[in-house]
mmCIF file of C-alpha atoms in Angstrom:
data_model
loop_
_atom_site.group_PDB
_atom_site.id
_atom_site.type_symbol
_atom_site.label_atom_id
_atom_site.label_comp_id
_atom_site.label_asym_id
_atom_site.label_seq_id
_atom_site.Cartn_x
_atom_site.Cartn_y
_atom_site.Cartn_z
ATOM 1 C CA MET A 1 21.829 -2.691 -13.426
ATOM 2 C CA LYS A 2 20.462 0.640 -12.209
ATOM 3 C CA ALA A 3 18.592 0.879 -8.903
ATOM 4 C CA LEU A 4 17.479 3.423 -6.285
ATOM 5 C CA VAL A 5 19.817 2.866 -3.330
ATOM 6 C CA PHE A 6 19.218 4.111 0.225
ATOM 7 C CA HIS A 7 22.359 5.587 1.799
ATOM 8 C CA GLY A 8 20.958 6.735 5.118
ATOM 9 C CA PRO A 9 18.316 9.253 6.254
ATOM 10 C CA GLY A 10 17.810 11.866 3.551
ATOM 11 C CA GLU A 11 20.216 10.224 1.117
ATOM 12 C CA SER A 12 19.505 8.028 -1.894
ATOM 13 C CA ALA A 13 20.737 7.708 -5.482
ATOM 14 C CA TRP A 14 19.829 6.046 -8.786
ATOM 15 C CA GLU A 15 23.090 4.223 -9.438
ATOM 16 C CA ASP A 16 24.810 1.103 -10.712
ATOM 17 C CA VAL A 17 24.532 -2.003 -8.548
ATOM 18 C CA ALA A 18 25.156 -5.689 -9.147
ATOM 19 C CA ASP A 19 22.450 -7.650 -10.943
ATOM 20 C CA PRO A 20 20.506 -9.917 -8.580
ATOM 21 C CA GLY A 21 21.046 -13.659 -8.837
ATOM 22 C CA LEU A 22 19.260 -16.712 -7.541
ATOM 23 C CA GLN A 23 20.166 -17.422 -3.929
ATOM 24 C CA ASP A 24 17.597 -20.080 -3.063
ATOM 25 C CA ALA A 25 15.730 -22.709 -5.034
ATOM 26 C CA THR A 26 12.453 -20.875 -4.357
ATOM 27 C CA ASP A 27 13.642 -17.553 -5.877
ATOM 28 C CA ALA A 28 12.551 -15.865 -9.078
ATOM 29 C CA ILE A 29 14.318 -13.031 -10.886
ATOM 30 C CA VAL A 30 11.904 -10.507 -12.385
ATOM 31 C CA ARG A 31 12.744 -7.833 -14.949
ATOM 32 C CA VAL A 32 10.905 -4.760 -13.690
ATOM 33 C CA ASP A 33 8.673 -3.063 -16.220
ATOM 34 C CA THR A 34 6.632 -0.942 -13.806
ATOM 35 C CA THR A 35 7.161 0.153 -10.235
ATOM 36 C CA THR A 36 5.930 2.884 -7.946
ATOM 37 C CA ILE A 37 6.863 4.856 -4.832
ATOM 38 C CA CYS A 38 5.081 4.247 -1.544
ATOM 39 C CA GLY A 39 4.646 6.584 1.380
ATOM 40 C CA THR A 40 6.592 3.989 3.366
ATOM 41 C CA ASP A 41 9.604 4.665 1.144
ATOM 42 C CA LEU A 42 9.429 8.306 2.243
ATOM 43 C CA HIS A 43 9.283 7.156 5.870
ATOM 44 C CA ILE A 44 12.449 5.109 5.259
ATOM 45 C CA LEU A 45 14.220 8.123 3.781
ATOM 46 C CA LYS A 46 13.212 10.217 6.800
ATOM 47 C CA GLY A 47 14.747 7.615 9.119
ATOM 48 C CA ASP A 48 11.431 6.370 10.506
ATOM 49 C CA VAL A 49 12.291 2.727 9.668
ATOM 50 C CA PRO A 50 15.745 2.327 11.206
ATOM 51 C CA GLU A 51 16.084 -1.392 10.429
ATOM 52 C CA VAL A 52 16.629 -0.578 6.737
ATOM 53 C CA PRO A 53 20.427 -0.695 6.310
ATOM 54 C CA PRO A 54 22.281 1.781 4.083
ATOM 55 C CA GLY A 55 23.021 0.204 0.734
ATOM 56 C CA THR A 56 19.542 -1.299 0.366
ATOM 57 C CA VAL A 57 17.683 -0.983 -2.936
ATOM 58 C CA LEU A 58 14.289 0.497 -2.063
ATOM 59 C CA GLY A 59 10.830 -0.419 -3.334
ATOM 60 C CA HIS A 60 8.374 -3.233 -2.709
ATOM 61 C CA GLU A 61 5.904 -2.992 -5.625
ATOM 62 C CA ALA A 62 6.442 -4.061 -9.213
ATOM 63 C CA VAL A 63 5.068 -5.579 -12.386
ATOM 64 C CA GLY A 64 7.470 -7.349 -14.684
ATOM 65 C CA GLU A 65 8.561 -10.447 -16.561
ATOM 66 C CA VAL A 66 10.054 -13.527 -14.952
ATOM 67 C CA VAL A 67 13.495 -14.126 -16.462
ATOM 68 C CA GLU A 68 14.884 -16.856 -14.210
ATOM 69 C CA ILE A 69 13.533 -19.241 -11.563
ATOM 70 C CA GLY A 70 14.974 -21.545 -8.950
ATOM 71 C CA SER A 71 14.630 -25.308 -9.194
ATOM 72 C CA ASP A 72 11.757 -25.460 -6.669
ATOM 73 C CA VAL A 73 9.544 -22.781 -8.281
ATOM 74 C CA ARG A 74 6.387 -24.281 -9.778
ATOM 75 C CA ALA A 75 3.825 -21.461 -10.120
ATOM 76 C CA VAL A 76 5.638 -19.327 -12.715
ATOM 77 C CA ARG A 77 8.208 -19.768 -15.437
ATOM 78 C CA PRO A 78 10.435 -17.480 -17.535
ATOM 79 C CA GLY A 79 8.395 -15.271 -19.836
ATOM 80 C CA ASP A 80 5.424 -14.936 -17.469
ATOM 81 C CA ARG A 81 4.162 -11.432 -16.765
ATOM 82 C CA VAL A 82 3.642 -11.107 -13.031
ATOM 83 C CA LEU A 83 2.723 -8.815 -10.182
ATOM 84 C CA VAL A 84 5.365 -8.722 -7.446
ATOM 85 C CA SER A 85 3.639 -8.470 -4.074
ATOM 86 C CA CYS A 86 4.952 -6.221 -1.323
ATOM 87 C CA ILE A 87 4.785 -9.252 1.005
ATOM 88 C CA THR A 88 6.615 -12.532 0.499
ATOM 89 C CA ALA A 89 5.448 -15.753 2.144
ATOM 90 C CA CYS A 90 7.189 -19.042 2.831
ATOM 91 C CA GLY A 91 3.812 -20.820 3.048
ATOM 92 C CA ARG A 92 5.011 -23.208 5.762
ATOM 93 C CA CYS A 93 5.309 -21.336 9.056
ATOM 94 C CA ARG A 94 2.538 -20.906 11.631
ATOM 95 C CA PHE A 95 1.613 -17.426 10.434
ATOM 96 C CA CYS A 96 1.586 -18.319 6.740
ATOM 97 C CA ARG A 97 -0.681 -21.296 7.450
ATOM 98 C CA ASP A 98 -3.089 -18.800 9.031
ATOM 99 C CA GLY A 99 -2.852 -16.471 6.017
ATOM 100 C CA ALA A 100 -0.924 -13.889 8.057
ATOM 101 C CA TYR A 101 1.836 -13.626 5.463
ATOM 102 C CA GLY A 102 3.024 -10.270 6.746
ATOM 103 C CA GLN A 103 4.262 -12.014 9.898
ATOM 104 C CA CYS A 104 6.036 -14.851 8.045
ATOM 105 C CA LEU A 105 8.722 -16.556 10.139
ATOM 106 C CA GLY A 106 10.325 -18.374 7.209
ATOM 107 C CA GLY A 107 12.221 -15.513 5.647
ATOM 108 C CA GLY A 108 9.202 -13.671 4.269
ATOM 109 C CA GLY A 109 6.950 -10.828 5.354
ATOM 110 C CA TRP A 110 7.805 -7.293 4.291
ATOM 111 C CA ILE A 111 11.398 -7.817 3.197
ATOM 112 C CA LEU A 112 11.642 -6.217 -0.274
ATOM 113 C CA GLY A 113 13.147 -2.760 0.037
ATOM 114 C CA HIS A 114 13.255 -3.280 3.791
ATOM 115 C CA LEU A 115 15.511 -6.163 4.785
ATOM 116 C CA ILE A 116 16.691 -7.152 1.287
ATOM 117 C CA ASN A 117 17.071 -5.318 -2.006
ATOM 118 C CA GLY A 118 13.768 -4.172 -3.449
ATOM 119 C CA ALA A 119 11.936 -3.432 -6.670
ATOM 120 C CA GLN A 120 12.881 0.150 -7.598
ATOM 121 C CA ALA A 121 15.412 -1.316 -9.980
ATOM 122 C CA GLU A 122 15.744 -2.888 -13.403
ATOM 123 C CA TYR A 123 15.665 -6.385 -11.878
ATOM 124 C CA VAL A 124 14.535 -7.780 -8.536
ATOM 125 C CA ARG A 125 15.025 -11.110 -6.780
ATOM 126 C CA VAL A 126 11.762 -12.351 -5.270
ATOM 127 C CA PRO A 127 12.106 -15.034 -2.572
ATOM 128 C CA HIS A 128 9.369 -17.664 -2.125
ATOM 129 C CA ALA A 129 8.145 -16.895 -5.618
ATOM 130 C CA ASP A 130 5.294 -19.415 -5.688
ATOM 131 C CA LEU A 131 3.329 -17.385 -3.125
ATOM 132 C CA SER A 132 4.882 -13.974 -3.718
ATOM 133 C CA VAL A 133 4.206 -13.247 -7.389
ATOM 134 C CA HIS A 134 0.887 -13.421 -9.223
ATOM 135 C CA LEU A 135 0.289 -14.195 -12.885
ATOM 136 C CA LEU A 136 -1.341 -11.233 -14.610
ATOM 137 C CA PRO A 137 -4.161 -11.358 -17.150
ATOM 138 C CA GLY A 138 -3.122 -9.638 -20.347
ATOM 139 C CA ALA A 139 -6.122 -7.301 -20.155
ATOM 140 C CA VAL A 140 -4.871 -5.688 -16.911
ATOM 141 C CA ASP A 141 -2.590 -2.765 -17.677
ATOM 142 C CA SER A 142 0.680 -2.560 -15.783
ATOM 143 C CA LYS A 143 -0.133 0.917 -14.403
ATOM 144 C CA ASP A 144 -3.283 -0.562 -12.871
ATOM 145 C CA ALA A 145 -1.762 -3.832 -11.743
ATOM 146 C CA VAL A 146 1.100 -2.255 -9.794
ATOM 147 C CA LEU A 147 -1.462 -0.691 -7.432
ATOM 148 C CA LEU A 148 -2.376 -4.225 -6.356
ATOM 149 C CA ALA A 149 1.129 -4.820 -5.025
ATOM 150 C CA ASP A 150 0.441 -2.775 -1.893
ATOM 151 C CA ILE A 151 -2.080 0.059 -1.676
ATOM 152 C CA PHE A 152 -5.264 -1.788 -2.572
ATOM 153 C CA PRO A 153 -4.583 -4.890 -0.429
ATOM 154 C CA THR A 154 -3.435 -2.652 2.429
ATOM 155 C CA ALA A 155 -6.488 -0.414 2.255
ATOM 156 C CA TYR A 156 -8.820 -3.390 1.931
ATOM 157 C CA GLU A 157 -7.325 -5.641 4.612
ATOM 158 C CA VAL A 158 -5.921 -3.220 7.190
ATOM 159 C CA GLY A 159 -8.517 -0.498 6.702
ATOM 160 C CA VAL A 160 -11.848 -1.892 5.525
ATOM 161 C CA LEU A 161 -11.738 -5.470 6.823
ATOM 162 C CA ASN A 162 -10.007 -4.658 10.126
ATOM 163 C CA GLY A 163 -12.458 -1.792 10.530
ATOM 164 C CA CYS A 164 -15.373 -4.183 9.910
ATOM 165 C CA VAL A 165 -17.142 -1.787 7.541
ATOM 166 C CA ARG A 166 -20.793 -2.802 7.194
ATOM 167 C CA PRO A 167 -23.810 -1.654 5.191
ATOM 168 C CA GLY A 168 -25.193 1.589 6.577
ATOM 169 C CA ASP A 169 -21.997 2.618 8.376
ATOM 170 C CA THR A 170 -20.511 6.073 8.489
ATOM 171 C CA VAL A 171 -16.854 5.717 7.531
ATOM 172 C CA ALA A 172 -14.335 8.523 8.038
ATOM 173 C CA VAL A 173 -10.992 8.248 6.239
ATOM 174 C CA VAL A 174 -8.316 10.530 7.658
ATOM 175 C CA GLY A 175 -5.705 11.075 4.984
ATOM 176 C CA ALA A 176 -6.635 11.101 1.283
ATOM 177 C CA GLY A 177 -3.286 10.048 -0.084
ATOM 178 C CA PRO A 178 -2.973 6.862 -2.152
ATOM 179 C CA ILE A 179 -3.823 4.497 0.714
ATOM 180 C CA GLY A 180 -6.681 6.655 1.966
ATOM 181 C CA LEU A 181 -8.152 6.944 -1.527
ATOM 182 C CA ALA A 182 -7.870 3.185 -1.966
ATOM 183 C CA ALA A 183 -9.695 2.777 1.355
ATOM 184 C CA ILE A 184 -12.493 5.015 0.060
ATOM 185 C CA VAL A 185 -12.803 2.805 -3.009
ATOM 186 C CA ALA A 186 -12.673 -0.439 -1.013
ATOM 187 C CA ALA A 187 -15.174 0.730 1.610
ATOM 188 C CA GLN A 188 -17.797 1.178 -1.095
ATOM 189 C CA LEU A 189 -17.779 -2.585 -1.647
ATOM 190 C CA TYR A 190 -19.678 -2.846 1.666
ATOM 191 C CA SER A 191 -22.359 -0.208 1.012
ATOM 192 C CA PRO A 192 -21.744 2.255 3.851
ATOM 193 C CA GLU A 193 -24.273 5.046 4.282
ATOM 194 C CA ARG A 194 -21.613 7.698 3.849
ATOM 195 C CA ILE A 195 -17.863 8.132 3.529
ATOM 196 C CA ILE A 196 -16.159 11.267 4.850
ATOM 197 C CA ALA A 197 -12.644 12.144 3.687
ATOM 198 C CA VAL A 198 -10.278 14.330 5.710
ATOM 199 C CA ASP A 199 -7.096 15.877 4.343
ATOM 200 C CA LEU A 200 -5.138 19.120 4.128
ATOM 201 C CA ALA A 201 -4.694 19.171 0.348
ATOM 202 C CA PRO A 202 -7.552 20.431 -1.861
ATOM 203 C CA ASN A 203 -6.467 18.257 -4.802
ATOM 204 C CA ARG A 204 -6.635 15.131 -2.625
ATOM 205 C CA LEU A 205 -10.063 16.083 -1.340
ATOM 206 C CA ASP A 206 -11.159 16.573 -4.949
ATOM 207 C CA ALA A 207 -9.812 13.106 -5.774
ATOM 208 C CA ALA A 208 -11.689 11.683 -2.775
ATOM 209 C CA LYS A 209 -14.961 13.129 -4.095
ATOM 210 C CA ARG A 210 -14.246 11.784 -7.557
ATOM 211 C CA LEU A 211 -13.623 8.302 -6.149
ATOM 212 C CA GLY A 212 -16.771 8.166 -4.058
ATOM 213 C CA ALA A 213 -16.482 10.171 -0.837
ATOM 214 C CA ASP A 214 -19.838 11.699 0.109
ATOM 215 C CA ALA A 215 -18.340 14.554 2.127
ATOM 216 C CA VAL A 216 -14.872 16.060 2.433
ATOM 217 C CA VAL A 217 -13.378 18.363 5.018
ATOM 218 C CA ASP A 218 -10.074 20.167 5.541
ATOM 219 C CA ALA A 219 -8.141 18.651 8.442
ATOM 220 C CA VAL A 220 -7.670 22.087 10.043
ATOM 221 C CA GLU A 221 -11.411 22.746 10.231
ATOM 222 C CA GLU A 222 -12.209 20.438 13.165
ATOM 223 C CA PRO A 223 -13.487 17.538 11.059
ATOM 224 C CA GLU A 224 -14.938 15.867 14.150
ATOM 225 C CA LEU A 225 -17.631 18.570 14.145
ATOM 226 C CA LEU A 226 -18.716 17.625 10.615
ATOM 227 C CA VAL A 227 -18.731 13.955 11.567
ATOM 228 C CA ALA A 228 -20.883 14.745 14.594
ATOM 229 C CA ASP A 229 -23.281 16.857 12.506
ATOM 230 C CA LEU A 230 -23.729 14.058 9.966
ATOM 231 C CA THR A 231 -24.287 11.363 12.588
ATOM 232 C CA GLU A 232 -26.616 13.176 14.997
ATOM 233 C CA GLY A 233 -23.763 13.506 17.455
ATOM 234 C CA LEU A 234 -22.862 9.818 17.573
ATOM 235 C CA GLY A 235 -19.585 9.824 15.649
ATOM 236 C CA ALA A 236 -18.338 7.567 12.863
ATOM 237 C CA ASP A 237 -18.795 3.814 13.017
ATOM 238 C CA VAL A 238 -15.375 3.267 11.448
ATOM 239 C CA VAL A 239 -12.441 5.671 11.230
ATOM 240 C CA VAL A 240 -9.452 4.789 9.060
ATOM 241 C CA GLU A 241 -6.140 6.449 9.931
ATOM 242 C CA ALA A 242 -4.103 6.735 6.725
ATOM 243 C CA VAL A 243 -1.457 9.336 7.569
ATOM 244 C CA GLY A 244 0.833 8.093 10.315
ATOM 245 C CA VAL A 245 1.341 11.132 12.565
ATOM 246 C CA PRO A 246 0.185 11.648 16.164
ATOM 247 C CA GLU A 247 -2.204 14.466 15.281
ATOM 248 C CA SER A 248 -4.145 12.395 12.746
ATOM 249 C CA PHE A 249 -4.389 9.409 15.079
ATOM 250 C CA GLU A 250 -5.723 11.559 17.887
ATOM 251 C CA ALA A 251 -8.218 13.142 15.468
ATOM 252 C CA CYS A 252 -9.489 9.670 14.635
ATOM 253 C CA LEU A 253 -10.172 8.994 18.292
ATOM 254 C CA ARG A 254 -12.212 12.189 18.506
ATOM 255 C CA MET A 255 -14.342 11.125 15.523
ATOM 256 C CA VAL A 256 -15.198 7.548 16.442
ATOM 257 C CA ARG A 257 -18.494 6.728 18.159
ATOM 258 C CA PRO A 258 -18.804 4.616 21.318
ATOM 259 C CA GLY A 259 -18.531 1.004 20.206
ATOM 260 C CA GLY A 260 -16.839 2.058 16.966
ATOM 261 C CA ARG A 261 -13.551 0.994 15.425
ATOM 262 C CA VAL A 262 -10.368 2.853 14.517
ATOM 263 C CA ALA A 263 -8.345 1.016 11.872
ATOM 264 C CA ASN A 264 -4.789 2.335 11.745
ATOM 265 C CA ILE A 265 -3.014 1.990 8.406
ATOM 266 C CA GLY A 266 -0.506 4.842 8.686
ATOM 267 C CA VAL A 267 3.192 4.133 9.303
ATOM 268 C CA HIS A 268 4.067 5.938 12.522
ATOM 269 C CA GLY A 269 7.572 7.179 13.182
ATOM 270 C CA LYS A 270 6.780 8.823 16.526
ATOM 271 C CA PRO A 271 4.975 7.756 19.713
ATOM 272 C CA VAL A 272 1.268 8.493 19.934
ATOM 273 C CA THR A 273 -0.597 9.386 23.117
ATOM 274 C CA LEU A 274 -3.415 6.942 23.803
ATOM 275 C CA HIS A 275 -6.013 8.523 26.082
ATOM 276 C CA LEU A 276 -7.255 5.411 27.813
ATOM 277 C CA GLU A 277 -8.635 7.572 30.605
ATOM 278 C CA GLU A 278 -11.241 8.690 28.059
ATOM 279 C CA LEU A 279 -11.506 5.621 25.851
ATOM 280 C CA TRP A 280 -11.857 2.760 28.324
ATOM 281 C CA ILE A 281 -15.532 3.444 28.911
ATOM 282 C CA LYS A 282 -16.434 3.863 25.211
ATOM 283 C CA ASN A 283 -15.905 0.293 23.970
ATOM 284 C CA VAL A 284 -13.694 1.568 21.164
ATOM 285 C CA THR A 285 -11.670 -1.015 19.231
ATOM 286 C CA ILE A 286 -8.312 0.041 17.767
ATOM 287 C CA THR A 287 -6.635 -2.191 15.209
ATOM 288 C CA THR A 288 -3.224 -1.971 13.619
ATOM 289 C CA GLY A 289 -1.678 -4.101 10.965
ATOM 290 C CA LEU A 290 0.858 -4.823 8.292
ATOM 291 C CA VAL A 291 -0.854 -6.014 5.137
ATOM 292 C CA ASP A 292 -0.832 -9.784 4.532
ATOM 293 C CA THR A 293 -1.865 -9.618 0.831
ATOM 294 C CA TYR A 294 -4.088 -12.688 1.151
ATOM 295 C CA SER A 295 -6.704 -10.631 -0.714
ATOM 296 C CA THR A 296 -4.534 -9.944 -3.772
ATOM 297 C CA PRO A 297 -5.995 -12.733 -5.969
ATOM 298 C CA ILE A 298 -9.603 -11.601 -5.451
ATOM 299 C CA LEU A 299 -8.672 -7.933 -5.927
ATOM 300 C CA LEU A 300 -6.884 -8.878 -9.138
ATOM 301 C CA ARG A 301 -10.009 -10.625 -10.393
ATOM 302 C CA MET A 302 -12.091 -7.584 -9.497
ATOM 303 C CA MET A 303 -9.723 -5.263 -11.337
ATOM 304 C CA ALA A 304 -9.769 -7.504 -14.405
ATOM 305 C CA ALA A 305 -13.585 -7.317 -14.277
ATOM 306 C CA GLY A 306 -13.529 -3.521 -14.102
ATOM 307 C CA ARG A 307 -14.707 -3.382 -10.487
ATOM 308 C CA LEU A 308 -11.690 -1.486 -9.139
ATOM 309 C CA PRO A 309 -10.326 1.786 -10.499
ATOM 310 C CA GLY A 310 -6.608 1.590 -10.976
ATOM 311 C CA SER A 311 -4.755 4.271 -12.861
ATOM 312 C CA SER A 312 -7.389 6.854 -11.900
ATOM 313 C CA LEU A 313 -5.239 7.238 -8.752
ATOM 314 C CA VAL A 314 -2.110 7.870 -10.839
ATOM 315 C CA THR A 315 -1.209 11.516 -11.384
ATOM 316 C CA HIS A 316 2.368 11.268 -12.679
ATOM 317 C CA ILE A 317 4.176 8.772 -14.923
ATOM 318 C CA PHE A 318 7.964 8.578 -15.276
ATOM 319 C CA GLN A 319 10.507 6.313 -16.883
ATOM 320 C CA LEU A 320 12.611 4.176 -14.556
ATOM 321 C CA GLU A 321 15.681 6.326 -15.147
ATOM 322 C CA GLN A 322 13.703 9.325 -13.837
ATOM 323 C CA MET A 323 13.517 7.734 -10.371
ATOM 324 C CA GLU A 324 15.099 10.667 -8.532
ATOM 325 C CA GLU A 325 12.784 13.159 -10.224
ATOM 326 C CA ALA A 326 9.811 10.960 -9.349
ATOM 327 C CA TYR A 327 10.847 10.904 -5.684
ATOM 328 C CA ASP A 328 11.149 14.670 -5.680
ATOM 329 C CA VAL A 329 7.661 15.099 -7.165
ATOM 330 C CA PHE A 330 6.083 12.523 -4.818
ATOM 331 C CA SER A 331 7.764 13.906 -1.705
ATOM 332 C CA ARG A 332 6.468 17.428 -2.482
ATOM 333 C CA ALA A 333 2.877 16.356 -3.040
ATOM 334 C CA ALA A 334 1.480 19.545 -1.506
ATOM 335 C CA ASP A 335 3.223 21.556 -4.224
ATOM 336 C CA THR A 336 3.086 19.123 -7.146
ATOM 337 C CA GLY A 337 -0.388 17.648 -6.650
ATOM 338 C CA ALA A 338 1.063 14.150 -6.763
ATOM 339 C CA ILE A 339 -1.143 11.340 -5.517
ATOM 340 C CA LYS A 340 0.391 8.208 -6.992
ATOM 341 C CA VAL A 341 3.430 8.153 -9.240
ATOM 342 C CA VAL A 342 4.229 5.230 -11.522
ATOM 343 C CA LEU A 343 7.527 4.504 -13.204
ATOM 344 C CA GLY A 344 7.939 2.460 -16.372
ATOM 345 C CA GLY A 345 4.883 0.805 -17.815
ATOM 346 C CA GLN A 346 6.055 -1.177 -20.794
ATOM 347 C CA PRO A 347 3.367 -1.935 -23.411
ATOM 348 C CA HIS A 348 2.243 -5.551 -23.598
ATOM 349 C CA ASP A 349 0.076 -7.641 -25.887
ATOM 350 C CA VAL A 350 -3.430 -8.330 -24.587
ATOM 351 C CA VAL A 351 -3.403 -12.101 -24.446
ATOM 352 C CA SER A 352 -4.759 -14.695 -22.077
ATOM 353 C CA VAL A 353 -2.466 -15.913 -19.328
ATOM 354 C CA ARG A 354 -1.543 -19.592 -19.516
ATOM 355 C CA ALA A 355 -3.253 -21.972 -17.134
ATOM 356 C CA ALA A 356 -1.498 -22.055 -13.788
#
């Protein structure tokens, strides 16, 4: 099959690799119809995630058709159209029993495109399939569904829920890329008073306004001053960091009010200075997190009901064999205007999914 293979920092290629096969009785093999590129994939290519070995097929998000299952798989069968989650879960270890699937000790967690071959390929092996793939309603388009593999659960769990967004809050989202935009959408589920989006790119700020941000500001224009003006000098109740660089994290700390929360989503490849000499007295809570995807079923139901925008975040669509071109466009977002790129997207009949 063809797949996007990581060969070390700055090096990757769409090339021939061996087809995946069943390795464990809990595995499923999925033919990939639709996949996408995540900002984390760019971090891997930059060398920010050194545990990814050269030779790994990248990607951790996909929609496709189950073509083969192991003898212990019960939740899906060949022919089912499924969402492949970015997180796999054994369902048995201490963390999985607590719903913290991202920390799975039984061979799960974030492994696709990280520790094992991933989903930017024509086929992908999904371990622990019963908890790691989700049956898709026929009415949910693949271009929408693939956004539930990572960005919406991540924004919802690590940003909105960790940040404890409440009615009447002022929420600042620093970084209006795919994850930041998804956080803007998810925050609206909790009726904040206002949402402020911060970014460098005008097209991303425009997208933030379109998706519900009440105010936007260029990151170079001291956004903390706008936040202070809008909150009578208090600062934001919740600040979501969705970039992953020291400057954006430190900006978040300047925006948050005493007693507020900073929810870090961004993948950081460099150390960040934490000014505890200033923060200790302000009762500020800082949370970090890898998504667990426990929210995927409810988000899927909301998308099927039209409560979540999906492909409105998608700016570019490619065929799978255009993977290298898609990476080039996504990595040069400032020049190309890319927000979310999707590859594939096979048409499907709108039919009801069988009973699980």
